[in-house]
Coordinates of C-alpha atoms in Angstrom, one line a residue:
X18 CA 7.1 -64.1 -19.8
X19 CA 5.1 -66.6 -21.6
X20 CA 2.4 -69.0 -19.5
X21 CA 0.1 -71.1 -21.4
X22 CA -2.4 -74.5 -21.4
X23 CA -3.5 -73.5 -17.8
X24 CA -6.8 -75.0 -16.5
X25 CA -8.3 -73.7 -13.2
X26 CA -11.3 -75.2 -11.6
X27 CA -13.2 -74.8 -8.3
X28 CA -10.8 -72.1 -6.9
X29 CA -11.9 -70.2 -3.8
X30 CA -10.3 -66.7 -2.4
X31 CA -10.8 -64.5 0.2
X32 CA -8.6 -61.6 0.2
X33 CA -8.1 -57.7 0.1
X34 CA -6.4 -56.4 -3.0
X35 CA -4.6 -57.4 -5.9
X36 CA -6.5 -60.9 -6.5
X37 CA -6.7 -63.4 -9.2
X38 CA -7.7 -66.9 -9.8
X39 CA -4.5 -67.4 -11.5
X40 CA -1.8 -64.5 -10.3
X41 CA -2.7 -61.5 -8.2
X42 CA -0.1 -59.0 -10.0
X43 CA 2.0 -59.4 -13.0
X44 CA 3.7 -57.7 -15.7
X45 CA 2.0 -58.6 -18.9
X46 CA 3.4 -61.2 -21.4
X47 CA 1.9 -63.6 -23.8
X48 CA -0.4 -65.7 -21.8
X49 CA -2.6 -68.1 -23.8
X50 CA -5.1 -70.9 -23.4
X51 CA -6.4 -70.3 -20.0
X52 CA -9.5 -72.0 -19.0
X53 CA -11.2 -71.3 -15.8
X54 CA -14.3 -72.5 -14.2
X55 CA -16.0 -71.9 -11.2
X56 CA -14.0 -69.2 -9.4
X57 CA -15.1 -67.8 -6.4
X58 CA -13.6 -64.6 -5.1
X59 CA -14.4 -62.1 -2.8
X60 CA -11.9 -59.2 -1.9
X61 CA -11.9 -55.7 -2.0
X62 CA -10.0 -53.7 -5.1
X63 CA -7.8 -55.0 -8.2
X64 CA -9.8 -58.3 -8.5
X65 CA -10.1 -60.5 -11.5
X66 CA -11.3 -64.0 -12.4
X67 CA -7.9 -64.7 -13.7
X68 CA -5.3 -61.7 -13.0
X69 CA -5.9 -59.3 -10.4
X70 CA -3.6 -56.5 -11.6
X71 CA -1.6 -56.5 -14.9
X72 CA 1.5 -54.0 -15.7
X73 CA 1.8 -53.2 -19.4
X74 CA 4.7 -53.7 -21.7
X75 CA 5.0 -53.7 -25.2
X76 CA 3.4 -56.7 -27.4
X77 CA 1.5 -58.0 -25.0
X78 CA -1.4 -60.3 -25.6
X79 CA -3.7 -62.4 -23.4
X80 CA -5.2 -64.8 -26.0
X81 CA -7.6 -67.8 -25.9
X82 CA -9.0 -67.3 -22.3
X83 CA -12.3 -68.6 -20.9
X84 CA -13.8 -68.2 -18.1
X85 CA -17.3 -69.8 -17.3
X86 CA -19.8 -70.3 -14.0
X87 CA -17.9 -68.0 -11.7
X88 CA -18.4 -64.9 -9.3
X89 CA -16.1 -62.2 -8.7
X90 CA -17.0 -59.7 -5.9
X91 CA -15.0 -56.7 -5.0
X92 CA -16.2 -54.1 -2.5
X93 CA -14.3 -51.3 -3.8
X94 CA -12.8 -50.4 -7.3
X95 CA -11.2 -52.1 -10.3
X96 CA -13.1 -55.8 -11.0
X97 CA -13.1 -57.7 -14.0
X98 CA -14.1 -61.2 -15.1
X99 CA -10.7 -61.4 -16.5
X100 CA -8.3 -59.2 -14.8
X101 CA -9.4 -56.1 -12.5
X102 CA -7.4 -53.5 -14.2
X103 CA -4.3 -53.1 -16.5
X104 CA -2.2 -50.2 -16.5
X105 CA -1.6 -49.9 -20.4
X106 CA -1.9 -46.5 -22.2
X107 CA -1.3 -45.9 -25.9
X108 CA 2.3 -46.6 -26.0
X109 CA 2.4 -49.6 -24.1
X110 CA -0.5 -52.1 -25.2
X111 CA -2.0 -55.1 -24.1
X112 CA -4.4 -57.0 -26.6
X113 CA -7.3 -59.2 -24.8
X114 CA -8.2 -61.7 -27.9
X115 CA -10.5 -64.5 -28.2
X116 CA -12.1 -64.1 -24.9
X117 CA -15.2 -66.3 -24.0
X118 CA -17.2 -65.4 -21.0
X119 CA -20.6 -67.4 -19.9
X120 CA -22.6 -67.5 -17.0
X121 CA -20.7 -65.2 -14.8
X122 CA -21.4 -62.7 -12.1
X123 CA -19.1 -60.0 -11.3
X124 CA -19.6 -57.2 -8.8
X125 CA -17.8 -54.0 -7.6
X126 CA -18.1 -50.5 -6.8
X127 CA -16.2 -48.4 -9.6
X128 CA -14.6 -49.6 -12.9
X129 CA -16.1 -52.7 -13.3
X130 CA -16.5 -54.9 -16.2
X131 CA -17.1 -58.4 -17.8
X132 CA -13.6 -58.6 -18.7
X133 CA -12.0 -55.8 -16.8
X134 CA -12.4 -52.6 -15.0
X135 CA -9.8 -50.7 -17.1
X136 CA -8.5 -52.1 -20.0
X137 CA -6.8 -50.7 -23.2
X138 CA -7.3 -53.2 -26.5
X139 CA -9.9 -56.3 -27.0
X140 CA -11.1 -57.8 -29.9
X141 CA -12.5 -61.1 -30.8
X142 CA -15.0 -61.1 -27.3
X143 CA -18.2 -63.1 -26.8
X144 CA -20.2 -62.5 -23.5
X145 CA -23.2 -64.8 -22.7
X146 CA -25.6 -64.6 -19.8
X147 CA -23.3 -62.5 -17.5
X148 CA -24.4 -60.5 -14.7
X149 CA -22.4 -57.4 -13.6
X150 CA -23.1 -55.0 -10.5
X151 CA -21.5 -51.7 -9.9
X152 CA -21.8 -47.9 -9.0
X153 CA -19.8 -46.0 -11.6
X154 CA -17.7 -46.9 -14.9
X155 CA -19.6 -50.1 -15.5
X156 CA -19.8 -52.0 -18.8
X157 CA -20.4 -55.4 -20.0
X158 CA -17.0 -55.5 -21.4
X159 CA -14.9 -53.0 -19.3
X160 CA -15.7 -50.1 -17.2
X161 CA -13.2 -48.1 -19.4
X162 CA -11.5 -48.9 -22.4
X163 CA -9.5 -47.7 -25.7
X164 CA -10.3 -49.7 -28.8
X165 CA -12.6 -52.8 -29.5
X166 CA -13.8 -54.7 -32.2
X167 CA -15.5 -58.0 -32.6
X168 CA -17.4 -58.0 -29.7
X169 CA -20.8 -60.2 -29.0
X170 CA -22.9 -59.3 -25.8
X171 CA -26.0 -61.4 -25.3
X172 CA -28.4 -61.9 -22.5
X173 CA -26.3 -59.4 -20.2
X174 CA -27.8 -58.6 -17.1
X175 CA -26.1 -55.2 -15.8
X176 CA -26.9 -53.1 -12.9
X177 CA -25.4 -49.8 -11.5
X178 CA -26.2 -47.4 -9.0
X179 CA -24.1 -44.6 -10.5
X180 CA -23.0 -42.9 -13.3
X181 CA -21.5 -44.3 -16.9
X182 CA -22.8 -47.3 -17.7
X183 CA -23.1 -49.1 -21.1
X184 CA -23.8 -52.5 -22.8
X185 CA -20.1 -52.7 -24.0
X186 CA -18.1 -49.8 -21.8
X187 CA -19.1 -47.5 -19.4
X188 CA -16.9 -45.3 -20.7
X189 CA -14.5 -44.8 -23.9
X190 CA -11.2 -42.3 -24.4
X191 CA -10.8 -40.0 -27.3
X192 CA -8.5 -42.2 -29.2
X193 CA -9.2 -45.6 -30.9
X194 CA -12.5 -46.7 -31.9
X195 CA -15.1 -49.5 -31.6
X196 CA -16.8 -51.3 -34.5
X197 CA -18.2 -54.8 -35.6
X198 CA -19.8 -55.2 -32.3
X199 CA -23.8 -55.9 -30.8
X200 CA -25.6 -56.0 -27.7
X201 CA -28.7 -58.3 -27.6
X202 CA -31.4 -59.6 -25.5
X203 CA -29.7 -57.4 -22.8
X204 CA -30.8 -55.4 -19.5
X205 CA -28.6 -52.3 -18.9
X206 CA -30.2 -50.9 -15.7
X207 CA -29.0 -47.9 -13.9
X208 CA -30.3 -45.4 -11.2
X209 CA -27.6 -42.6 -12.3
X210 CA -26.6 -40.9 -15.4
X211 CA -25.0 -41.4 -18.9
X212 CA -26.4 -44.8 -19.8
X213 CA -26.0 -46.6 -23.4
X214 CA -26.6 -49.6 -24.9
X215 CA -23.2 -49.4 -26.2
X216 CA -21.4 -46.8 -24.2
X217 CA -22.5 -44.6 -21.3
X218 CA -20.0 -42.3 -22.5
X219 CA -18.8 -42.2 -26.1
X220 CA -15.4 -40.5 -26.9
X221 CA -14.2 -42.4 -29.5
X222 CA -15.3 -43.6 -33.1
X223 CA -18.5 -46.1 -33.3
X224 CA -19.3 -48.1 -36.2
X225 CA -21.2 -51.0 -37.9
X226 CA -22.6 -51.9 -34.2
X227 CA -26.3 -52.5 -33.2
X228 CA -28.5 -53.0 -30.1
X229 CA -31.5 -55.1 -30.5
X230 CA -34.3 -56.7 -28.2
X231 CA -32.7 -54.8 -25.0
X232 CA -33.8 -52.5 -22.2
X233 CA -32.0 -49.3 -21.5
X234 CA -32.8 -47.4 -18.6
X235 CA -31.5 -44.7 -16.4
X236 CA -32.1 -41.1 -15.1
X237 CA -30.8 -38.4 -17.4
X238 CA -28.8 -38.4 -20.7
X239 CA -29.8 -42.0 -21.8
X240 CA -29.4 -43.4 -25.5
X241 CA -29.9 -46.1 -27.3
X242 CA -26.3 -46.0 -28.4
X243 CA -24.7 -43.9 -25.8
X244 CA -25.7 -41.6 -22.9
X245 CA -23.6 -38.5 -24.2
X246 CA -21.5 -38.5 -27.1
X247 CA -18.4 -36.4 -28.5
X248 CA -17.3 -38.5 -31.5
X249 CA -18.5 -40.0 -34.8
X250 CA -21.1 -42.3 -35.0
X251 CA -21.9 -44.1 -38.6
X252 CA -23.8 -47.3 -39.5
X253 CA -25.4 -48.3 -36.3
X254 CA -28.9 -49.3 -35.7
X255 CA -31.2 -50.1 -32.6
X256 CA -34.4 -51.9 -32.8
X257 CA -37.1 -53.0 -30.4
X258 CA -35.3 -51.5 -27.3
X259 CA -37.2 -49.9 -24.4
X260 CA -35.2 -46.7 -23.4
X261 CA -36.3 -44.9 -20.7
X262 CA -35.1 -42.0 -18.7
X263 CA -36.1 -39.0 -17.4
X264 CA -34.4 -36.2 -19.5
X265 CA -32.1 -36.1 -22.4
X266 CA -33.2 -39.7 -24.0
X267 CA -32.2 -40.5 -27.2
X268 CA -32.5 -43.3 -29.9
X269 CA -28.9 -43.0 -30.8
X270 CA -27.6 -40.3 -28.3
X271 CA -29.2 -38.8 -25.1
X272 CA -27.2 -35.8 -24.7
X273 CA -24.7 -34.1 -27.3
X274 CA -23.0 -31.0 -25.9
X275 CA -22.2 -29.2 -28.9
X276 CA -21.2 -25.9 -27.7
X277 CA -18.0 -24.6 -29.4
X278 CA -18.4 -27.3 -32.3
X279 CA -16.5 -26.0 -35.0
X280 CA -14.8 -27.3 -38.5
X281 CA -11.5 -27.9 -36.5
X282 CA -12.9 -28.4 -32.7
X283 CA -14.8 -31.0 -31.4
X284 CA -16.0 -32.1 -34.7
X285 CA -18.9 -35.1 -34.5
X286 CA -20.3 -37.0 -37.8
X287 CA -23.7 -38.5 -36.8
X288 CA -24.5 -40.2 -40.0
X289 CA -26.4 -43.4 -41.7
X290 CA -28.2 -45.0 -39.0
X291 CA -31.4 -46.1 -38.3
X292 CA -33.8 -46.6 -35.5
X293 CA -36.9 -48.5 -34.8
X294 CA -37.6 -48.5 -31.1
X295 CA -39.8 -47.0 -28.4
X296 CA -38.6 -44.1 -26.1
X297 CA -40.2 -42.7 -22.7
X298 CA -39.6 -40.0 -20.2
X299 CA -40.3 -36.8 -19.1
X300 CA -38.6 -34.3 -21.7
X301 CA -35.9 -33.9 -24.2
X302 CA -36.5 -36.8 -26.1
X303 CA -35.4 -37.6 -30.0
X304 CA -34.7 -40.2 -32.3
X305 CA -31.2 -38.8 -32.8
X306 CA -30.4 -36.6 -29.8
X307 CA -32.7 -35.8 -26.7
X308 CA -30.9 -32.6 -26.1
X309 CA -28.1 -30.3 -27.6
X310 CA -27.3 -27.4 -26.2
X311 CA -27.0 -25.0 -29.3
X312 CA -27.4 -25.0 -32.9
X313 CA -26.0 -28.0 -35.1
X314 CA -22.9 -27.0 -37.1
X315 CA -23.1 -27.9 -40.5
X316 CA -25.6 -30.4 -40.6
X317 CA -25.2 -31.2 -44.5
X318 CA -21.7 -32.6 -43.7
X319 CA -22.4 -33.7 -40.0
X320 CA -26.0 -35.0 -39.8
X321 CA -27.2 -36.9 -42.7
X322 CA -28.7 -40.2 -43.8
X323 CA -30.5 -41.3 -40.6
X324 CA -33.9 -42.8 -40.5
X325 CA -36.3 -42.9 -37.4
X326 CA -39.2 -45.1 -36.7
X327 CA -40.2 -44.0 -33.2
X328 CA -42.7 -44.1 -30.9
X329 CA -42.2 -41.6 -28.0
X330 CA -44.1 -41.3 -24.5
X331 CA -43.6 -38.0 -23.1
X332 CA -44.6 -35.7 -20.6
X333 CA -43.7 -32.6 -22.6
X334 CA -44.5 -33.0 -26.5
X335 CA -42.9 -29.5 -26.9
X336 CA -39.4 -31.2 -26.3
X337 CA -39.8 -34.5 -28.1
X338 CA -39.7 -35.4 -31.8
X339 CA -38.4 -38.2 -33.7
X340 CA -35.2 -36.1 -34.8
X341 CA -33.8 -33.7 -31.9
X342 CA -35.9 -33.4 -29.0
X343 CA -34.8 -30.2 -27.2
X344 CA -34.6 -28.4 -30.4
X345 CA -37.2 -29.4 -32.7
X346 CA -36.1 -26.8 -35.2
X347 CA -32.8 -28.3 -36.1
X348 CA -34.7 -31.2 -37.7
X349 CA -35.4 -28.9 -40.9
X350 CA -31.8 -28.6 -41.2
X351 CA -30.8 -32.6 -41.0
X352 CA -29.9 -33.8 -44.7
X353 CA -31.4 -37.1 -46.4
X354 CA -33.5 -37.5 -43.3
X355 CA -36.4 -39.5 -43.0
X356 CA -39.1 -40.7 -40.7
X357 CA -41.7 -43.3 -40.6
X358 CA -44.9 -41.5 -41.1
X359 CA -47.0 -43.7 -38.6
X360 CA -44.6 -43.7 -35.5
X361 CA -46.5 -42.2 -32.5
X362 CA -46.0 -39.7 -29.8
X363 CA -48.4 -40.1 -26.7
X364 CA -50.2 -42.8 -28.6
X365 CA -50.8 -40.6 -31.6
X366 CA -49.4 -40.6 -35.2
X367 CA -46.8 -37.9 -35.7
X368 CA -48.2 -34.8 -36.2
X369 CA -46.3 -33.7 -39.6
X370 CA -46.5 -29.8 -38.9
X371 CA -45.3 -29.8 -35.4
X372 CA -41.6 -31.3 -36.0
X373 CA -40.2 -29.3 -38.7
X374 CA -39.7 -32.2 -41.0
X375 CA -41.1 -31.3 -44.7
X376 CA -43.8 -34.1 -45.7
X377 CA -41.6 -35.5 -48.2
X378 CA -39.4 -36.6 -45.3
X379 CA -41.9 -39.1 -44.2
X380 CA -42.0 -42.6 -45.5
X381 CA -44.8 -45.4 -45.5
X382 CA -44.5 -49.2 -45.5
X383 CA -44.1 -49.4 -49.6
X384 CA -41.5 -47.0 -49.3
X385 CA -39.6 -48.8 -47.2
X386 CA -39.8 -51.8 -49.1
X387 CA -37.6 -50.5 -52.1
X388 CA -33.9 -50.3 -52.2
X389 CA -33.8 -46.8 -53.9
X390 CA -35.3 -45.5 -50.8
X391 CA -32.1 -46.3 -49.0
X392 CA -29.8 -46.0 -51.9
X393 CA -31.1 -42.6 -53.2
X394 CA -32.7 -40.8 -50.8
X395 CA -30.9 -41.9 -47.2
X396 CA -27.6 -42.4 -49.7
X397 CA -26.6 -45.7 -47.9
X398 CA -23.7 -47.6 -49.7
X399 CA -24.4 -51.2 -50.9
X400 CA -20.7 -51.5 -49.6
X401 CA -21.6 -51.2 -46.2
X402 CA -25.4 -52.1 -46.2
X403 CA -26.9 -55.5 -47.2
X404 CA -30.7 -55.1 -48.7
X405 CA -31.1 -58.5 -49.7
X406 CA -33.4 -58.7 -46.5
X407 CA -35.9 -56.3 -47.9
X408 CA -37.1 -59.2 -49.9
X409 CA -38.3 -60.6 -46.8
X410 CA -40.0 -57.2 -45.8
X411 CA -37.2 -56.5 -43.2
X412 CA -35.0 -53.6 -42.8
X413 CA -31.1 -53.5 -44.4
X414 CA -28.6 -55.3 -42.7
X415 CA -24.9 -54.3 -41.8
X416 CA -22.8 -56.0 -44.5
X417 CA -21.8 -59.1 -42.9
X418 CA -18.6 -59.6 -41.2
X419 CA -18.0 -62.7 -38.9
X420 CA -19.1 -60.8 -35.9
X421 CA -22.1 -59.5 -37.4
X422 CA -23.6 -62.9 -39.0
X423 CA -26.2 -62.9 -36.2
X424 CA -28.4 -60.6 -37.7
X425 CA -31.8 -62.0 -38.1
X426 CA -33.6 -59.3 -40.1
X427 CA -35.8 -56.6 -38.5
X428 CA -39.4 -56.5 -39.6
X429 CA -40.7 -53.6 -41.6
X430 CA -43.7 -51.8 -40.2
X431 CA -47.2 -52.4 -41.7
X432 CA -49.2 -49.2 -42.3
X433 CA -52.4 -51.1 -41.3
X434 CA -51.1 -51.7 -37.6
X435 CA -49.8 -48.4 -37.1
X436 CA -52.5 -46.0 -38.3
X437 CA -54.1 -44.8 -35.1
X438 CA -57.7 -45.0 -35.4
X439 CA -57.7 -46.8 -38.4
X440 CA -61.6 -48.0 -38.5
X441 CA -61.3 -50.2 -41.5
X442 CA -58.3 -52.3 -39.6
X443 CA -60.4 -52.3 -36.3
X444 CA -63.5 -54.0 -38.2
X445 CA -61.2 -56.3 -39.8
X446 CA -59.7 -57.4 -36.8
X447 CA -62.7 -57.9 -35.3
X448 CA -63.9 -60.0 -37.8
X449 CA -60.9 -62.1 -37.6
X450 CA -61.2 -62.7 -33.8
X451 CA -65.1 -64.1 -34.3
X452 CA -63.6 -66.8 -36.5
X453 CA -60.5 -67.8 -34.3
X454 CA -60.3 -68.9 -30.7
X455 CA -57.0 -67.7 -28.6
X456 CA -54.7 -70.6 -27.8
X457 CA -52.3 -68.7 -25.4
X458 CA -52.4 -65.3 -23.6
X459 CA -49.1 -63.8 -22.5
X460 CA -47.8 -60.7 -20.5
X461 CA -44.6 -59.2 -21.9
X462 CA -43.1 -55.7 -21.9
X463 CA -46.3 -54.4 -20.1
X464 CA -48.4 -55.8 -22.9
X465 CA -51.0 -58.2 -23.3
X466 CA -50.4 -60.7 -26.1
X467 CA -53.1 -62.8 -27.1
X468 CA -52.0 -65.7 -29.9
X469 CA -54.5 -67.1 -32.5
X470 CA -54.0 -70.1 -35.0
X471 CA -53.0 -67.4 -37.8
X472 CA -51.9 -64.3 -36.2
X473 CA -51.4 -62.6 -32.6
X474 CA -52.8 -59.3 -30.9
X475 CA -50.8 -57.1 -28.8
X476 CA -52.6 -54.8 -26.3
X477 CA -50.9 -52.2 -24.5
X478 CA -51.6 -50.8 -21.3
X479 CA -53.5 -47.8 -22.8
X480 CA -55.9 -50.1 -24.5
X481 CA -54.5 -49.6 -28.1
X482 CA -53.9 -52.9 -30.2
X483 CA -51.8 -54.0 -33.1
X484 CA -51.7 -57.5 -35.0
X485 CA -48.6 -59.4 -36.0
X486 CA -49.0 -61.9 -38.6
X487 CA -47.0 -64.6 -36.8
X488 CA -47.8 -66.6 -33.6
X489 CA -46.0 -65.1 -30.6
X490 CA -44.9 -66.8 -27.6
X491 CA -43.2 -66.0 -24.4
X492 CA -40.8 -68.3 -22.8
X493 CA -38.1 -67.2 -19.9
X494 CA -39.0 -63.6 -20.4
X495 CA -37.9 -64.0 -24.1
X496 CA -40.5 -63.2 -27.2
X497 CA -40.7 -66.1 -29.7
X498 CA -42.3 -65.4 -33.0
X499 CA -43.6 -68.8 -35.2
X500 CA -44.7 -67.7 -38.8
X501 CA -48.2 -68.3 -39.3
X502 CA -47.2 -70.8 -42.5
X503 CA -44.2 -72.8 -42.3
X504 CA -44.5 -74.2 -45.8
X505 CA -46.8 -75.0 -48.6
X506 CA -47.2 -78.0 -50.8
X507 CA -49.4 -78.3 -54.3
X508 CA -52.5 -78.6 -52.4
X509 CA -52.3 -76.1 -49.6
X510 CA -50.5 -73.9 -46.9
X511 CA -49.0 -76.0 -43.9
X512 CA -49.6 -74.4 -40.6
X513 CA -48.0 -75.0 -37.0
X514 CA -50.2 -77.1 -34.9
X515 CA -51.4 -75.8 -31.7
X516 CA -49.3 -76.2 -28.7
X517 CA -46.9 -78.7 -30.3
X518 CA -43.7 -76.5 -30.4
X519 CA -40.0 -76.5 -28.9
X520 CA -38.7 -73.0 -28.1
X521 CA -35.2 -73.1 -26.4
X522 CA -32.0 -71.3 -26.1
X523 CA -28.8 -73.6 -25.3
X524 CA -24.9 -72.9 -25.6
X525 CA -25.7 -69.8 -27.6
X526 CA -28.0 -71.3 -30.1
X527 CA -31.6 -70.6 -30.8
X528 CA -34.4 -73.6 -31.4
X529 CA -37.6 -73.2 -33.1
X530 CA -39.2 -76.2 -33.8
X531 CA -42.7 -77.1 -34.8
X532 CA -45.2 -79.5 -35.7
X533 CA -46.7 -78.8 -39.1
X534 CA -50.4 -79.8 -40.2
X535 CA -49.0 -82.4 -42.5
X536 CA -47.5 -84.1 -39.6
X537 CA -43.8 -83.3 -40.3
X538 CA -41.3 -81.5 -38.1
X539 CA -39.9 -78.1 -39.1
X540 CA -36.9 -76.7 -37.5
X541 CA -37.5 -72.8 -37.9
X542 CA -33.8 -71.8 -36.7
X543 CA -31.1 -74.2 -35.3
X544 CA -31.8 -77.9 -36.3
X545 CA -32.4 -80.6 -33.7
X546 CA -31.1 -83.9 -34.5
X547 CA -33.4 -86.5 -33.9
X548 CA -32.8 -89.9 -32.7

């Protein structure tokens, strides 16, 4: 059948099973242009904001669907913002396309997701400001899924009390792929195992995805991309995330069960990725893998071209490193793999002699500013990476597609801010602090931020300090960075005037507007239309 042009508004349903704001149970067809607002459902299982249960048939598509300001609650299994579950597999496919979700709360037990508890194929998905709660198989898009691409997840607050939790999917199958996707400014928190910024369990190919400015917390097997992984991951990055667990914690993968991997069995390629983030836990912590079971197979072909800027806090330094945590000896076999020299383990710069990376594998600030570092050492292709951002002292970006345009660029580390015990830097900081007064003081991510007129000082709980050549502000638990100079003229530099600024987010856009010392207003991000 075909159903189109439906508006749903202010609907309340209390039921048991197969409950949807529009249809409880249906054979899939072509359903298009459905807008749902203020849908409130309280039920048990097979619960969705629009459909409860959908039976698959060939050539079906659910397209151009929006659901906002709704609360979907299921006390049992298969709960989703759009559909509780589908029964589709690899033969009969339902595509979910052009889906927008904002300001919704979705709660259930097992198989819970922003769109669906279980689905097969989805594309062109935008999720903003959604809250999702569940136990096992919980995801920002779906509890479990096959293939997906072009996905945006922003300001997700996801919490689970069981296993398999991810910013996109709790778990994925061993067919299909996920690409052109990101998770940003989100919290993915679980008290269970297998937690990832993208997938809790990843059994399919991942490419061209990133996780940024997010918190990823679990018990065991926690990763910036995936908690546990069995398939290829290429061209991903993890930046400015807080990755926390107990055991088996990785910047990319928490746990890689590599027993029995051969050239024809369970082949896995983790190459051409980078990580710039902090990781903390008890043991088995690594920038690439937290834990592997046995020696890596054929590292020259399958584990190459990765870069790590890592800051580790651990109870067991013997099982923690910028590369592989549980088997540090494998680091020496990783081809074309490089480390930022002034990363830290337990507040001290990385010991070059204890992590099995040769000295030539450590990079400093000047190396990271050069395109040849990435193209000649890491062997990153200009086809897939955009190096123009290096001109602004930012890491390379994934080559733009329509769903990766929101990349803002990641600041390259400044050596002087990361060398522990740099006496010259400390003296310089003290001299600056004598000449400038503090404008604002904030608490953020267990750190104190002191904002001065031309720079900011960040103080960690252990007393270590770094400076940033920007004015940092915190609003609604979001960190904003205002440049110390907003423009120049023939006579002088134009700087922001203290306490005269607008910082806000609305309708998916970010606003940073300041008053300059020349009396003019400067829009640093989205322009504001003035009367």
